[in-house]
Tab-separated table of C-alpha atoms and ligand atoms in Angstrom:
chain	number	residue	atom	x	y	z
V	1	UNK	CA	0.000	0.000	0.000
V	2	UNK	CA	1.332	3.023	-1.075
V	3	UNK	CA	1.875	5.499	1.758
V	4	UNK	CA	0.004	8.610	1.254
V	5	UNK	CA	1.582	11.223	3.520
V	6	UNK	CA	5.288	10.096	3.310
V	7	UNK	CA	7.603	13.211	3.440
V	8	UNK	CA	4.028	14.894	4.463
V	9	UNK	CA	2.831	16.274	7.737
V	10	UNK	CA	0.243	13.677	9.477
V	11	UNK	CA	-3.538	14.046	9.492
V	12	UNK	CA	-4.844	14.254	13.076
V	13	UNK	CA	-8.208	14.455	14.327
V	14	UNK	CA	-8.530	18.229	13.629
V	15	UNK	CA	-6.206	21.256	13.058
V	16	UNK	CA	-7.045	23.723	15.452
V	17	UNK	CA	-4.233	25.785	14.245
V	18	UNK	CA	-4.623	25.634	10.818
V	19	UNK	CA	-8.351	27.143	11.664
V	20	UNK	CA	-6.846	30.072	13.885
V	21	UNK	CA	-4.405	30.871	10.918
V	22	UNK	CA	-6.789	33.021	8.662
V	23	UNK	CA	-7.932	34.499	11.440
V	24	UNK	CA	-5.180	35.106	13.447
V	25	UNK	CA	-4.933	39.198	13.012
V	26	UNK	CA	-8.598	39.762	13.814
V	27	UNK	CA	-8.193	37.789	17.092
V	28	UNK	CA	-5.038	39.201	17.775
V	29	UNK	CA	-6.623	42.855	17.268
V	30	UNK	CA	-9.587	41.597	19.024
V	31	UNK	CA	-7.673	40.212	22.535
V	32	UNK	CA	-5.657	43.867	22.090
V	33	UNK	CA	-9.012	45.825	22.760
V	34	UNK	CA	-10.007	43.080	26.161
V	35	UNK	CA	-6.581	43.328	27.394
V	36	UNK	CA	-6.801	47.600	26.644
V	37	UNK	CA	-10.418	47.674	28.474
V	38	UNK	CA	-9.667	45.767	31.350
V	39	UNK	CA	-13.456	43.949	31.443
V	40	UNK	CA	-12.726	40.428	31.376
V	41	UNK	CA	-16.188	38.988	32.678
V	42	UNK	CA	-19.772	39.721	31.351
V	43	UNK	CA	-18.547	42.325	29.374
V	44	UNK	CA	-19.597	43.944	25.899
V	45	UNK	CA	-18.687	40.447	24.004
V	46	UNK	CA	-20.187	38.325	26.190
V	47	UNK	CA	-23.486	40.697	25.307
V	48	UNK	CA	-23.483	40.984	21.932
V	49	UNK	CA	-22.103	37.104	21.235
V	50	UNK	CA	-25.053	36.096	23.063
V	51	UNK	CA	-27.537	38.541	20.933
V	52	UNK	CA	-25.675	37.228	17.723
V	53	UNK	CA	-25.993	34.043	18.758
V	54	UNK	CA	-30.362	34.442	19.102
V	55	UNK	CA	-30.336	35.908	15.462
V	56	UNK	CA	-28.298	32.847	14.389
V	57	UNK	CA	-31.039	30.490	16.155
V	58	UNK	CA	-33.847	33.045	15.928
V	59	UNK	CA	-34.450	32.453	19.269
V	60	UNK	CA	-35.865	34.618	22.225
V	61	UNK	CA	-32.692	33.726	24.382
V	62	UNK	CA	-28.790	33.014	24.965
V	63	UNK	CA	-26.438	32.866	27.721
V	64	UNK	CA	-22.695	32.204	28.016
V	65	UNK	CA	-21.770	29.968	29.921
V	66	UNK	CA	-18.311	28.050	31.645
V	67	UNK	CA	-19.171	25.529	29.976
V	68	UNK	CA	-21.374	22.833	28.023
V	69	UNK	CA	-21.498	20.764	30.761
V	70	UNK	CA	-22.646	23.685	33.066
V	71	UNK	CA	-25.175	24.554	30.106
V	72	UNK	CA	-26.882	20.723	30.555
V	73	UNK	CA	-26.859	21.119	34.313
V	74	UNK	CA	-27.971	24.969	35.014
V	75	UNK	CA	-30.767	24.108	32.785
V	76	UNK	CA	-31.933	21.213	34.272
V	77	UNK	CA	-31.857	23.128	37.822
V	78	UNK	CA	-33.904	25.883	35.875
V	79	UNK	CA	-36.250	23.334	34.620
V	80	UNK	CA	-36.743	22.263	38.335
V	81	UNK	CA	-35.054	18.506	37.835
V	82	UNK	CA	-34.156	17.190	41.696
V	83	UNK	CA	-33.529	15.012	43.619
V	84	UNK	CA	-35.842	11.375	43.267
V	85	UNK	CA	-36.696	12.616	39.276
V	86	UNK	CA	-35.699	10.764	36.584
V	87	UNK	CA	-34.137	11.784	33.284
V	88	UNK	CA	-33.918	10.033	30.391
V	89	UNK	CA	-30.972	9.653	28.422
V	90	UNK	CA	-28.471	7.516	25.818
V	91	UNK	CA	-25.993	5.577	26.767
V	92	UNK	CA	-24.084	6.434	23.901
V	93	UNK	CA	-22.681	9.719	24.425
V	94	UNK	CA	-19.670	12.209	26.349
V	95	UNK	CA	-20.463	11.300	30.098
V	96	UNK	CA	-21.067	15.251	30.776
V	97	UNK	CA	-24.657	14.194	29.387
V	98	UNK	CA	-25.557	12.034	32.203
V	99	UNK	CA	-23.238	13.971	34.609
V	100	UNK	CA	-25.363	16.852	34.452
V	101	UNK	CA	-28.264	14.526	35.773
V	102	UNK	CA	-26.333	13.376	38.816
V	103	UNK	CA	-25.257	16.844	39.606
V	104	UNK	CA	-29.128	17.686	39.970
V	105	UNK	CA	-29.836	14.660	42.321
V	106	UNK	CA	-31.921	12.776	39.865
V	107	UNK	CA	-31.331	9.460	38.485
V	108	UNK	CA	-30.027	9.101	34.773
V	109	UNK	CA	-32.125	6.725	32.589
V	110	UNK	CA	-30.726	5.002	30.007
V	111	UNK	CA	-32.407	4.110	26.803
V	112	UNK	CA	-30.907	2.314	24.139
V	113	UNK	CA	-29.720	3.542	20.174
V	114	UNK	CA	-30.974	3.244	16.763
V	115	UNK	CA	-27.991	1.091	15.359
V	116	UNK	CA	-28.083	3.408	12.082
V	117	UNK	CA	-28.294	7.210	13.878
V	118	UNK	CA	-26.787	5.742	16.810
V	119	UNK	CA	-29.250	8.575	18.581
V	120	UNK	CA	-31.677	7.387	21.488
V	121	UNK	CA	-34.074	4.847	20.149
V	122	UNK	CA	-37.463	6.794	19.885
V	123	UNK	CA	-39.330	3.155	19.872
V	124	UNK	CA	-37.591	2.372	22.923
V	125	UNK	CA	-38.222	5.436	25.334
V	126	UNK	CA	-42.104	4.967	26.260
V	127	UNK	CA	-41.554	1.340	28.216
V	128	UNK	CA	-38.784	3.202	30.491
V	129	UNK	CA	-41.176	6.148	31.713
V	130	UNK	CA	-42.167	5.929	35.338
V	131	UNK	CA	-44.325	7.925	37.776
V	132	UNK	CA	-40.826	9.876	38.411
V	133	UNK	CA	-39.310	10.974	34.940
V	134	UNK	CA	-39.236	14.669	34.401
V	135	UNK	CA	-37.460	15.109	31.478
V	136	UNK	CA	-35.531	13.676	28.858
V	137	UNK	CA	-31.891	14.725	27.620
V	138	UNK	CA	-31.341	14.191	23.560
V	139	UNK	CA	-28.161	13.838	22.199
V	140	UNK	CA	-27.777	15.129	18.434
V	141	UNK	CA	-24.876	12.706	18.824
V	142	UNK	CA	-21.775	13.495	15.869
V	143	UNK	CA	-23.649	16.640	14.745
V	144	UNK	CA	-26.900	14.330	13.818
V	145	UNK	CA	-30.228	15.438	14.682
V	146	UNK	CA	-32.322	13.092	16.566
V	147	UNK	CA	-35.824	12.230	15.935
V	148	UNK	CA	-37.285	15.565	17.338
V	149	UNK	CA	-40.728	15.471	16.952
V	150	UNK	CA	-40.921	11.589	18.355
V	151	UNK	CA	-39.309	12.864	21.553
V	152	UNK	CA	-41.376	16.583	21.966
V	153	UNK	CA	-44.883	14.116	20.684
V	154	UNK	CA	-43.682	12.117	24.190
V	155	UNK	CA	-42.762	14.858	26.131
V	156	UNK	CA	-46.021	16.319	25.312
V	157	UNK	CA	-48.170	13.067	26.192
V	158	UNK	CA	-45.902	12.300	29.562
V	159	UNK	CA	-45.336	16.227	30.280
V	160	UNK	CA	-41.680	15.726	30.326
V	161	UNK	CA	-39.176	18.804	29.707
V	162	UNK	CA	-36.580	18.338	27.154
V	163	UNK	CA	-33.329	19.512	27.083
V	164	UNK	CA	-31.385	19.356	23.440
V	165	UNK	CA	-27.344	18.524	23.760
V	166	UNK	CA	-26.086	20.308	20.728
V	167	UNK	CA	-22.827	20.139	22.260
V	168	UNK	CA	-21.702	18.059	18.904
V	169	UNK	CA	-24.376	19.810	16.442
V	170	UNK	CA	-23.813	23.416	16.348
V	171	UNK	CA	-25.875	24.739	13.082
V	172	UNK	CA	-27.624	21.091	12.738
V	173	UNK	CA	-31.025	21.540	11.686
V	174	UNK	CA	-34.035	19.425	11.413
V	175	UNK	CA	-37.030	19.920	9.266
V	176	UNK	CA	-35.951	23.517	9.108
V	177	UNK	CA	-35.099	24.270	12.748
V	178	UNK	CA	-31.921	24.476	14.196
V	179	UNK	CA	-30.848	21.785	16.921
V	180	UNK	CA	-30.990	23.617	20.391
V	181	UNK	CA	-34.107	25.507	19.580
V	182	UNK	CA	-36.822	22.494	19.562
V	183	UNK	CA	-37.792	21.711	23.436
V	184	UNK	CA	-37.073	23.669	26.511
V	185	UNK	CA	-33.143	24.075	26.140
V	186	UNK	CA	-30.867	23.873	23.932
V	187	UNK	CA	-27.251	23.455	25.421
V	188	UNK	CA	-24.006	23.794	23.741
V	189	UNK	CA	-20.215	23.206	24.191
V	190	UNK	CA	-17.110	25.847	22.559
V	191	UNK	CA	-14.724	22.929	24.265
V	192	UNK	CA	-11.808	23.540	21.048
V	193	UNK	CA	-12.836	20.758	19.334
V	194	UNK	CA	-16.329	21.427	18.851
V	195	UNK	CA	-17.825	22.853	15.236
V	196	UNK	CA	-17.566	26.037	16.588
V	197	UNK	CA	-14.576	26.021	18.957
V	198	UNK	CA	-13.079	28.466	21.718
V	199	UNK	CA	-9.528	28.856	23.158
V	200	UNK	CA	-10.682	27.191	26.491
V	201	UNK	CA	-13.656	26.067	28.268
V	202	UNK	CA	-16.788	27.705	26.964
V	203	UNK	CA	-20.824	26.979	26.834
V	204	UNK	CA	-24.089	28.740	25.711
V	205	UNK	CA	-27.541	27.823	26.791
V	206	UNK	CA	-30.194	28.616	24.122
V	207	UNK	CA	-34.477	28.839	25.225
V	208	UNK	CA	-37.457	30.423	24.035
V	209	UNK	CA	-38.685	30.507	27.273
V	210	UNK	CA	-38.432	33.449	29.649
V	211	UNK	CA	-38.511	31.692	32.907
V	212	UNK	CA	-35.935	29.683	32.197
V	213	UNK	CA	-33.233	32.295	30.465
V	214	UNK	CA	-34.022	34.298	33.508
V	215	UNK	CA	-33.048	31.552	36.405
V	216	UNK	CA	-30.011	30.354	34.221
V	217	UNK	CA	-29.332	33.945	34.265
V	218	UNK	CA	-29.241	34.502	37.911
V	219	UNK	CA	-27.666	30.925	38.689
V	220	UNK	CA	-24.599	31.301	36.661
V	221	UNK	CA	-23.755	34.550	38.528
V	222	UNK	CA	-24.195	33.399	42.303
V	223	UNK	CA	-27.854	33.785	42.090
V	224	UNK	CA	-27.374	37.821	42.005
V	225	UNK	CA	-30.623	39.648	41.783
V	226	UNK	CA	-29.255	43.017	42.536
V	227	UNK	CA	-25.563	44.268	43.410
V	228	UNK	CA	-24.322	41.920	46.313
V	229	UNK	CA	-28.353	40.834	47.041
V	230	UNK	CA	-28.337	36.651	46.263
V	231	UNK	CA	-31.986	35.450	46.169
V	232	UNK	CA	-30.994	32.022	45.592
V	233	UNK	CA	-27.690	29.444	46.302
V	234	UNK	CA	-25.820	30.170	42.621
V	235	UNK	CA	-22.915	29.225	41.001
V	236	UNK	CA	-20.159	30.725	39.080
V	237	UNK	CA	-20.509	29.914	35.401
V	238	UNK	CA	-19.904	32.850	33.152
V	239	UNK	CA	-18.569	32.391	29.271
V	240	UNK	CA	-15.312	34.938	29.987
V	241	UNK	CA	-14.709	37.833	26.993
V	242	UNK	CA	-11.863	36.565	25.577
V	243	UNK	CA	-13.821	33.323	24.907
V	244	UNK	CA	-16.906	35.341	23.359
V	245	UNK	CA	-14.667	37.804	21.405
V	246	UNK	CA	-13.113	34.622	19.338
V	247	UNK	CA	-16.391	32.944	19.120
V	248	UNK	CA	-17.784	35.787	17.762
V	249	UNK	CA	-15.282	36.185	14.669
V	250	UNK	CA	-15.692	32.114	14.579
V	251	UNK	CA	-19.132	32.335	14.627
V	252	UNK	CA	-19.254	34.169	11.320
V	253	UNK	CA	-17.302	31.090	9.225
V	254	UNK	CA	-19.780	28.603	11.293
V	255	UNK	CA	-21.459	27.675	8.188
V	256	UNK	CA	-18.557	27.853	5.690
V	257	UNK	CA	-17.101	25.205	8.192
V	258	UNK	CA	-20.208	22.891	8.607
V	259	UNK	CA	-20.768	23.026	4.571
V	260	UNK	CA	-17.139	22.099	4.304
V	261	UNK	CA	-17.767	19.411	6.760
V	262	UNK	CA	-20.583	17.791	4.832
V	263	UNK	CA	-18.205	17.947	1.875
V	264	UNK	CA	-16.081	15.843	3.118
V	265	UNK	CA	-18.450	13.279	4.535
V	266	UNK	CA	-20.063	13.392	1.399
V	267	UNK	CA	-16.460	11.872	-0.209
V	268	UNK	CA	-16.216	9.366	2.431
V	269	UNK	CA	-19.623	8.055	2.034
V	270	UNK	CA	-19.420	7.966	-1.876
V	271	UNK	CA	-16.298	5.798	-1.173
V	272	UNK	CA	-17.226	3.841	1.671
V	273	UNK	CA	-21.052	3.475	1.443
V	274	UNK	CA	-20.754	-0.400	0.026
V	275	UNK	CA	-18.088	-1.228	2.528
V	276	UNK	CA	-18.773	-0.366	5.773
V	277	UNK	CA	-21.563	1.057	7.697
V	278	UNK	CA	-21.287	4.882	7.329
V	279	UNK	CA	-23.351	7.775	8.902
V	280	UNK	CA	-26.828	8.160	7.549
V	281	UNK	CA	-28.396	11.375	5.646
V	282	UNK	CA	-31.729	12.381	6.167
V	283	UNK	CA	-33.585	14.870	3.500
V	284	UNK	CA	-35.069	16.675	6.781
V	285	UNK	CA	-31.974	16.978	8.663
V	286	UNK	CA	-28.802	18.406	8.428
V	287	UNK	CA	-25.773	16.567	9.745
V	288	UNK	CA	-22.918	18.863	10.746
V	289	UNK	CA	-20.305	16.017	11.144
V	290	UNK	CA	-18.929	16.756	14.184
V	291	UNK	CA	-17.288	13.306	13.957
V	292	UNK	CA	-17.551	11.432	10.551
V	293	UNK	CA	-18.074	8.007	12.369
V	294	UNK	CA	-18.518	4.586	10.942
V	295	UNK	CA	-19.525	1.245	11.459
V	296	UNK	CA	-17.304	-2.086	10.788
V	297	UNK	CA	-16.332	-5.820	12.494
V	298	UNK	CA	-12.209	-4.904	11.958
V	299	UNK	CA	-11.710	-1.272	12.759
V	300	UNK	CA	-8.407	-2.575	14.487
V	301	UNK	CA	-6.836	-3.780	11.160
V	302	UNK	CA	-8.459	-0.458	9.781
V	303	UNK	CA	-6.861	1.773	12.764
V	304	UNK	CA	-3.516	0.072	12.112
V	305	UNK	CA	-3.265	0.561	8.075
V	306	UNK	CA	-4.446	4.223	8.832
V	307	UNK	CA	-1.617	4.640	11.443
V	308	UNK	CA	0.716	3.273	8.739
V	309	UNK	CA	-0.023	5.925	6.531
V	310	UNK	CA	0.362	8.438	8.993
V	311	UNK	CA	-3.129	9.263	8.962
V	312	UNK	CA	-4.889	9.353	13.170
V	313	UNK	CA	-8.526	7.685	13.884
V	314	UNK	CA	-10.594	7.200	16.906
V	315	UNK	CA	-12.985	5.280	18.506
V	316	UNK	CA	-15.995	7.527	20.235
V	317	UNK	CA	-16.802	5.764	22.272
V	318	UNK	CA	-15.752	2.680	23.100
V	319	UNK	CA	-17.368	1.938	26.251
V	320	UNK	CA	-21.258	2.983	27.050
V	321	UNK	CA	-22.296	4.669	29.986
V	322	UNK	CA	-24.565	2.254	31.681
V	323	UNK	CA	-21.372	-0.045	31.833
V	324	UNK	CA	-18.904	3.348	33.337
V	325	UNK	CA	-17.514	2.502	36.777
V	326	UNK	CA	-18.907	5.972	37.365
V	327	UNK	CA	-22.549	4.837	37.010
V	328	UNK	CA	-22.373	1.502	38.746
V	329	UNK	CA	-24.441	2.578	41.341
V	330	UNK	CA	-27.172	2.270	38.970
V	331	UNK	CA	-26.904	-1.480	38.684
V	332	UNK	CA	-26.909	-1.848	34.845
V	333	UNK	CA	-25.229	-5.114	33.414
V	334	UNK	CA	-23.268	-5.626	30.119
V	335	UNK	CA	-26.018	-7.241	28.041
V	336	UNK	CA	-28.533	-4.872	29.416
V	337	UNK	CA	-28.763	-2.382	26.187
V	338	UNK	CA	-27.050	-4.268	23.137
V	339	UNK	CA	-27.218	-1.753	20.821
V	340	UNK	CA	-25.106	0.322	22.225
V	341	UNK	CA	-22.880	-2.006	23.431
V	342	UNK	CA	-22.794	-3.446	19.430
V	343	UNK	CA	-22.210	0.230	18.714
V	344	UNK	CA	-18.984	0.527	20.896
V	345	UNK	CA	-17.471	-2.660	19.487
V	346	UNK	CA	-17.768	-1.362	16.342
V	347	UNK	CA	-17.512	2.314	15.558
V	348	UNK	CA	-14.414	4.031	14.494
V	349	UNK	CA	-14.080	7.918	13.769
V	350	UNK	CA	-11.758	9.478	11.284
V	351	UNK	CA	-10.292	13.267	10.341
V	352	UNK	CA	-13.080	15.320	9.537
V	353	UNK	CA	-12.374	19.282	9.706
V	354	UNK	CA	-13.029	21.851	7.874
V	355	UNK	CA	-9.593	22.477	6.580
V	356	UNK	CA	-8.708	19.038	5.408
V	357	UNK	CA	-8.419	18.703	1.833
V	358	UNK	CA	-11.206	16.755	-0.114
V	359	UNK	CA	-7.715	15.220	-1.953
V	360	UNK	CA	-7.064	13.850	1.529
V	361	UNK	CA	-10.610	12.557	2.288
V	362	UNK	CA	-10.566	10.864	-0.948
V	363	UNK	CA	-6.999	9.109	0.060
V	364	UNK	CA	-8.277	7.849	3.784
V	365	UNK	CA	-11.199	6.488	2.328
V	366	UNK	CA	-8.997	4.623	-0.236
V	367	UNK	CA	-6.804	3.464	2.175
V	368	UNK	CA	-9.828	2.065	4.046
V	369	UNK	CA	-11.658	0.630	1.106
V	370	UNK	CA	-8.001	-1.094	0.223
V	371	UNK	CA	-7.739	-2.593	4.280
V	372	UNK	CA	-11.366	-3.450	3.923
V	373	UNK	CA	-10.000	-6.027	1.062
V	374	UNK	CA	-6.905	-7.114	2.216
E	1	PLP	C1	-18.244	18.025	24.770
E	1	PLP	C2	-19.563	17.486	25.201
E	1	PLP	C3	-20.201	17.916	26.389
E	1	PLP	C4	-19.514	18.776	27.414
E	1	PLP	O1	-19.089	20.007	26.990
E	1	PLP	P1	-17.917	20.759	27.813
E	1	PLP	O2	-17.933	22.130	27.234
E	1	PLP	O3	-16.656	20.023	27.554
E	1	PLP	O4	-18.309	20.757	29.237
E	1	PLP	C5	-21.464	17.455	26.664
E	1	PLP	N1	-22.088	16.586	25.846
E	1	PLP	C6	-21.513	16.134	24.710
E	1	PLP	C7	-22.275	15.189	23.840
E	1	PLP	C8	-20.229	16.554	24.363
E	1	PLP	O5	-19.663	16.087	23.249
């Protein structure tokens, strides 16, 4: 097999710095004028990211946020999730999902995954609701939308909140509404790898609903109602200004960098499609490809001939959370929710970024299809 980068720099994961490169003078210029004004936290960025961010969504609200972790949790507090609630949940997913749910108290649900979306199974979700479940949190896992109006038809019948993880699907839309902006919150994630990524820790809470923009409000800033007057037990959880002045000149190449995204998973698929199991495409939804992630019994071989040729892969994620030493307390068994468990054996993720060269795409997948016969 011919080796494809030889004398040529590697292809990882993703090329943060090749992204920061074109950009590099308006940041620069940008962390001049926070360094010049002194006002590091909740500041004039922080302000108008968060009112660029509701005309991106068309949505009522946004707040910054530490993080997209503290976006899941601070929203489920909003939403009133305790202590003895349940929440349901995938298995198959970052464990800040079902973190978020222990932080509140309640008790994290699993259900298991659609083998093709590898999103909660919608057909699956009714035969786990109890007396006790509050809410549900969806994953639009890899930038996929899940089946939206399955989950807010069940909400609806059950009177269950939802709360969207977009932490993957920044600009994902389904039947012509963006992920995030579909049940109670939408919660999102500027962690540097992310579609749209920071220079640190970073998160953004989304709603159309005034209530709950208002207590996020207040809880991410020590529950402060007026100057040093706390009506409430807070916490400290504010996106900083240098974080919001880079996603704001980031956030206006968001959808240069998605549509270059679904370029490149459109090469992979055209090359892989017969071989392996690759991601799926709806007509209604948009997949923003956080991770281009596929399906296949000897991703080992496959990881090895890719590492050959200089060219990095990952598997996300190869253990499910209902099996996490974290979550034994829960008492879930291997065997207990197959798909998932299937889905960990087999997935494998390779390079997908916005500045990688379709040429390259069209090599990896080559070198796959080629370990796929050998
Ligand atoms: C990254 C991620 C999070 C957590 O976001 P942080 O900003 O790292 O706290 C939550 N859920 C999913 C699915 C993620 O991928």
């Amino acid at each position: 097999m011919a080796n494809i980068t030889q004398n040529k720099t590697a292809v990882p994961m993703l090329d943060v710095k090749a992204q920061h490169e074109p950009l590099k003078e308006e940041i620069k210029q940008a962390l001049k004028d926070i360094l010049d004004s002194g006002q590091f936290i909740l500041g004039p960025n922080v302000k108008s990211f968060e009112q660029e961010i509701t005309s991106y969504f068309d949505i009522n609200h946004a707040l910054g946020l530490a993080s997209g972790t503290d976006a899941l949790f601070l929203s489920l507090k909003a939403l009133n999730i305790k202590q003895g609630d349940e929440v349901i949940t995938t298995p198959f997913t970052f464990i800040a999902t079902a973190e978020a749910i222990a932080y509140v108290g309640a008790t994290p649900v699993f259900v298991d995954i659609d083998s093709y979306t590898l999103n909660i199974d919608v057909l699956k979700i009714e035969e786990k609701i109890t007396p006790n479940t509050r809410a549900l949190i969806v994953v639009h896992l890899f930038g996929q939308p899940a089946d939206m109006d399955e989950i807010m038809a069940l909400a609806k019948k059950y009177n269950l909140k939802v709360v969207e993880d977009c932490a993957q699907s920044f600009g994902a839309r389904y039947k012509g509404k963006p992920a995030g902006g579909i049940g109670d919150a939408g919660c999102f994630s500027f962690y540097p790898s992310k579609n749209l990524g920071a220079y640190g820790d970073g998160g953004m809470m989304i709603t159309d609903r005034h209530e709950v923009y208002e207590k996020v409000r207040l809880l991410r800033n020590h529950g402060t109602i007026a100057p040093y007057r706390h009506g409430f037990i807070g916490y400290n959880s504010r996106l900083d200004e240098i974080q919001a002045a880079i996603l704001r000149i980031k956030l206006k190449h968001i959808d240069e960098y998605n549509r270059k995204r679904r370029e490149l998973a459109k090469i992979y698929t055209s090359i892989l499609g017969d071989a392996v199991q690759c991601p799926v495409e709806f007509e209604d939804r948009t997949h923003v490809y956080h991770q281009y992630t596929f399906r296949t019994q000897i991703r080992e071989k496959i990881a090895g001939i890719l590492k050959d040729n200089n060219v990095s892969s990952v598997v996300y994620y190869p253990m499910p959370l209902h099996l996490q030493e974290a979550f034994n307390y829960l008492g879930y068994k291997k065997g207990d929710l197959p798909e998932s468990e299937a889905a960990a054996d087999e997935v494998m993720s390779i390079p997908i970024y916005p500045e990688l060269e379709p040429e390259k795409a069209e090599q990896i997948a080559k070198i796959i299809l080629g370990a796929l016969k050998g």
